[in-house]
Amino acid sequence: MIKILFVCLGNICRSPLAEAIFNSKLERLSLQDKFIVDSAGTADYHIGENPDARTIKVAKLNNLQIIHKARQITTMDFSEFDYILAMDRSNLENIETLQDGNNNIKILLIREFDKKKELDVPDPYYGGKDGFKIVYSILDSAIENFLQFLRKKHNL
Ligand code: 4NP
């Protein structure tokens, strides 16, 4: 089982959408049984909340089901997950500050898998609805590439 955790700041916009996109790609390939997928936030602002209404809307527009309650990342996640994918460099910094020397885990920026080589998935929280469409399209392509990377690496 390969365990993947997507992480952003609040866990109501970007990372639950990333989780839903990854899950839908797994289903398309009948690979759901090979993975455990989750998401979390570095902050505690929205613990227990559903995804942002704008996240749910963009997910629906793209035929994605999104079911998640926001939670905060914990140090236990470093021993639980094989890959932690940060949405932006600020998330990555926060994650690395929390990490206590477990070197087996791979902590990466999701946009390392984006051919455009921008580093951050922009935080859409304070913007308009277009921001969520942009986030969806960035995540869809980066996650497609991430999944191809995983299939090669793990012979799936
Ligand atoms: P996310 O977006 O990190 O993509 O879930 C945000 C959600 C909430 C806040 C910031 C970003 N906030 O400041 O409450």
Short mmCIF file of C-alpha atoms and ligand atoms in Angstrom, two decimals:
data_model
loop_
_atom_site.label_atom_id
_atom_site.label_comp_id
_atom_site.label_asym_id
_atom_site.label_seq_id
_atom_site.Cartn_x
_atom_site.Cartn_y
_atom_site.Cartn_z
CA MET A 1 0.00 0.00 0.00
CA ILE A 2 1.33 3.42 -0.97
CA LYS A 3 0.20 6.20 1.34
CA ILE A 4 -0.14 9.73 0.01
CA LEU A 5 -0.92 12.90 1.98
CA PHE A 6 -1.72 16.21 0.27
CA VAL A 7 -1.07 19.25 2.45
CA CYS A 8 -2.01 22.94 2.22
CA LEU A 9 -2.64 25.64 4.82
CA GLY A 10 -6.33 25.35 5.72
CA ASN A 11 -7.23 21.91 4.25
CA ILE A 12 -10.46 23.30 2.79
CA CYS A 13 -9.40 24.50 -0.69
CA ARG A 14 -6.36 23.03 -2.42
CA SER A 15 -5.46 19.80 -0.64
CA PRO A 16 -8.98 18.26 -0.46
CA LEU A 17 -9.32 19.04 -4.18
CA ALA A 18 -5.95 17.38 -4.84
CA GLU A 19 -7.12 14.34 -2.88
CA ALA A 20 -10.36 14.13 -4.92
CA ILE A 21 -8.50 14.49 -8.24
CA PHE A 22 -5.96 11.82 -7.26
CA ASN A 23 -8.76 9.45 -6.18
CA SER A 24 -10.65 9.91 -9.43
CA LYS A 25 -7.53 9.13 -11.46
CA LEU A 26 -6.95 6.01 -9.35
CA GLU A 27 -10.51 4.87 -10.01
CA ARG A 28 -10.11 5.39 -13.73
CA LEU A 29 -7.06 3.08 -13.63
CA SER A 30 -8.57 0.64 -11.09
CA LEU A 31 -5.68 1.37 -8.75
CA GLN A 32 -7.71 2.41 -5.67
CA ASP A 33 -6.69 -0.73 -3.80
CA LYS A 34 -3.00 0.13 -4.03
CA PHE A 35 -3.24 3.51 -2.30
CA ILE A 36 -4.36 5.27 0.83
CA VAL A 37 -4.98 8.95 0.12
CA ASP A 38 -5.67 11.74 2.59
CA SER A 39 -5.20 15.48 3.01
CA ALA A 40 -4.41 17.82 5.89
CA GLY A 41 -3.64 21.45 6.67
CA THR A 42 -0.68 22.95 8.48
CA ALA A 43 -3.04 25.36 10.30
CA ASP A 44 -5.83 24.61 12.76
CA TYR A 45 -8.28 27.27 11.51
CA HIS A 46 -10.81 24.97 9.88
CA ILE A 47 -10.52 21.64 11.71
CA GLY A 48 -13.66 19.53 11.24
CA GLU A 49 -15.05 21.68 8.42
CA ASN A 50 -16.20 20.56 4.99
CA PRO A 51 -14.28 21.83 1.96
CA ASP A 52 -14.90 25.48 0.98
CA ALA A 53 -18.14 25.92 -1.05
CA ARG A 54 -16.05 27.13 -4.02
CA THR A 55 -13.92 23.96 -3.87
CA ILE A 56 -17.07 21.81 -3.87
CA LYS A 57 -18.39 23.80 -6.83
CA VAL A 58 -15.29 23.39 -8.99
CA ALA A 59 -15.14 19.71 -8.04
CA LYS A 60 -18.76 19.22 -9.16
CA LEU A 61 -18.10 21.07 -12.41
CA ASN A 62 -15.45 18.45 -13.10
CA ASN A 63 -17.55 15.47 -12.00
CA LEU A 64 -15.54 14.89 -8.86
CA GLN A 65 -16.93 13.77 -5.58
CA ILE A 66 -15.32 15.56 -2.68
CA ILE A 67 -15.87 14.24 0.83
CA HIS A 68 -13.46 15.41 3.49
CA LYS A 69 -13.38 16.97 6.94
CA ALA A 70 -10.46 19.32 7.49
CA ARG A 71 -7.76 18.16 9.86
CA GLN A 72 -4.36 19.44 10.92
CA ILE A 73 -1.17 17.56 10.05
CA THR A 74 0.45 15.80 13.03
CA THR A 75 3.92 14.38 13.59
CA MET A 76 2.35 10.90 13.36
CA ASP A 77 1.69 11.58 9.68
CA PHE A 78 5.44 11.41 9.06
CA SER A 79 5.56 7.76 10.04
CA GLU A 80 2.18 6.94 8.46
CA PHE A 81 2.62 8.32 4.92
CA ASP A 82 5.14 7.50 2.18
CA TYR A 83 4.73 10.77 0.31
CA ILE A 84 3.67 14.19 1.53
CA LEU A 85 2.81 16.63 -1.25
CA ALA A 86 2.87 20.31 -0.32
CA MET A 87 0.86 22.82 -2.33
CA ASP A 88 3.31 25.71 -1.94
CA ARG A 89 6.71 26.61 -0.53
CA SER A 90 5.24 28.06 2.63
CA ASN A 91 3.43 24.77 3.34
CA LEU A 92 6.67 22.90 2.65
CA GLU A 93 8.54 25.05 5.16
CA ASN A 94 5.86 24.49 7.80
CA ILE A 95 5.90 20.73 7.19
CA GLU A 96 9.69 20.56 7.41
CA THR A 97 9.64 22.48 10.69
CA LEU A 98 7.30 19.85 12.15
CA GLN A 99 9.23 16.88 10.80
CA ASP A 100 11.40 15.13 13.38
CA GLY A 101 14.04 13.32 11.42
CA ASN A 102 12.09 10.55 9.70
CA ASN A 103 14.13 10.32 6.52
CA ASN A 104 12.13 7.62 4.79
CA ILE A 105 9.31 9.90 3.91
CA LYS A 106 9.36 11.90 0.71
CA ILE A 107 8.18 15.47 1.12
CA LEU A 108 7.73 17.17 -2.22
CA LEU A 109 6.12 20.17 -3.84
CA ILE A 110 3.29 18.96 -6.07
CA ARG A 111 4.42 21.39 -8.77
CA GLU A 112 7.72 19.53 -9.09
CA PHE A 113 5.56 17.37 -11.36
CA ASP A 114 4.32 20.33 -13.39
CA LYS A 115 6.15 20.86 -16.64
CA LYS A 116 5.80 24.62 -16.31
CA LYS A 117 8.08 24.46 -13.27
CA GLU A 118 6.27 27.11 -11.27
CA LEU A 119 6.69 26.18 -7.63
CA ASP A 120 3.43 27.11 -5.92
CA VAL A 121 -0.21 26.19 -6.34
CA PRO A 122 -1.61 29.69 -5.64
CA ASP A 123 -3.74 30.04 -2.51
CA PRO A 124 -7.26 30.78 -3.84
CA TYR A 125 -8.92 31.52 -0.47
CA TYR A 126 -9.07 35.31 -0.68
CA GLY A 127 -9.60 35.51 -4.45
CA GLY A 128 -12.59 35.04 -6.75
CA LYS A 129 -13.98 31.88 -8.29
CA ASP A 130 -11.53 31.93 -11.19
CA GLY A 131 -8.78 31.16 -8.70
CA PHE A 132 -10.42 27.81 -8.02
CA LYS A 133 -10.59 26.97 -11.72
CA ILE A 134 -6.91 27.81 -12.06
CA VAL A 135 -6.09 25.65 -9.02
CA TYR A 136 -8.10 22.78 -10.51
CA SER A 137 -6.28 22.93 -13.82
CA ILE A 138 -2.82 23.17 -12.20
CA LEU A 139 -3.59 20.24 -9.91
CA ASP A 140 -5.11 18.09 -12.63
CA SER A 141 -1.98 18.22 -14.75
CA ALA A 142 0.56 18.01 -11.90
CA ILE A 143 -1.29 15.06 -10.33
CA GLU A 144 -1.48 13.25 -13.67
CA ASN A 145 2.32 13.50 -13.88
CA PHE A 146 2.77 12.56 -10.22
CA LEU A 147 0.67 9.44 -10.75
CA GLN A 148 2.72 8.48 -13.81
CA PHE A 149 5.87 8.91 -11.71
CA LEU A 150 4.40 6.63 -9.01
CA ARG A 151 3.32 3.98 -11.51
CA LYS A 152 6.84 3.79 -12.92
CA LYS A 153 8.55 3.84 -9.56
CA HIS A 154 6.28 1.23 -7.97
CA ASN A 155 5.60 -0.87 -11.10
CA LEU A 156 1.86 -0.28 -11.14
P1 4NP B 1 -6.13 26.11 1.54
O1 4NP B 1 -6.75 27.59 1.50
O2 4NP B 1 -4.83 26.22 2.29
O3 4NP B 1 -5.93 25.79 0.09
O4 4NP B 1 -7.16 25.25 2.22
C1 4NP B 1 -6.89 28.38 2.63
C2 4NP B 1 -7.98 28.19 3.46
C3 4NP B 1 -8.14 29.00 4.56
C4 4NP B 1 -7.22 30.00 4.84
C5 4NP B 1 -6.12 30.18 4.00
C6 4NP B 1 -5.96 29.36 2.90
N1 4NP B 1 -7.41 30.86 5.96
O5 4NP B 1 -6.59 31.77 6.14
O6 4NP B 1 -8.35 30.64 6.74
#
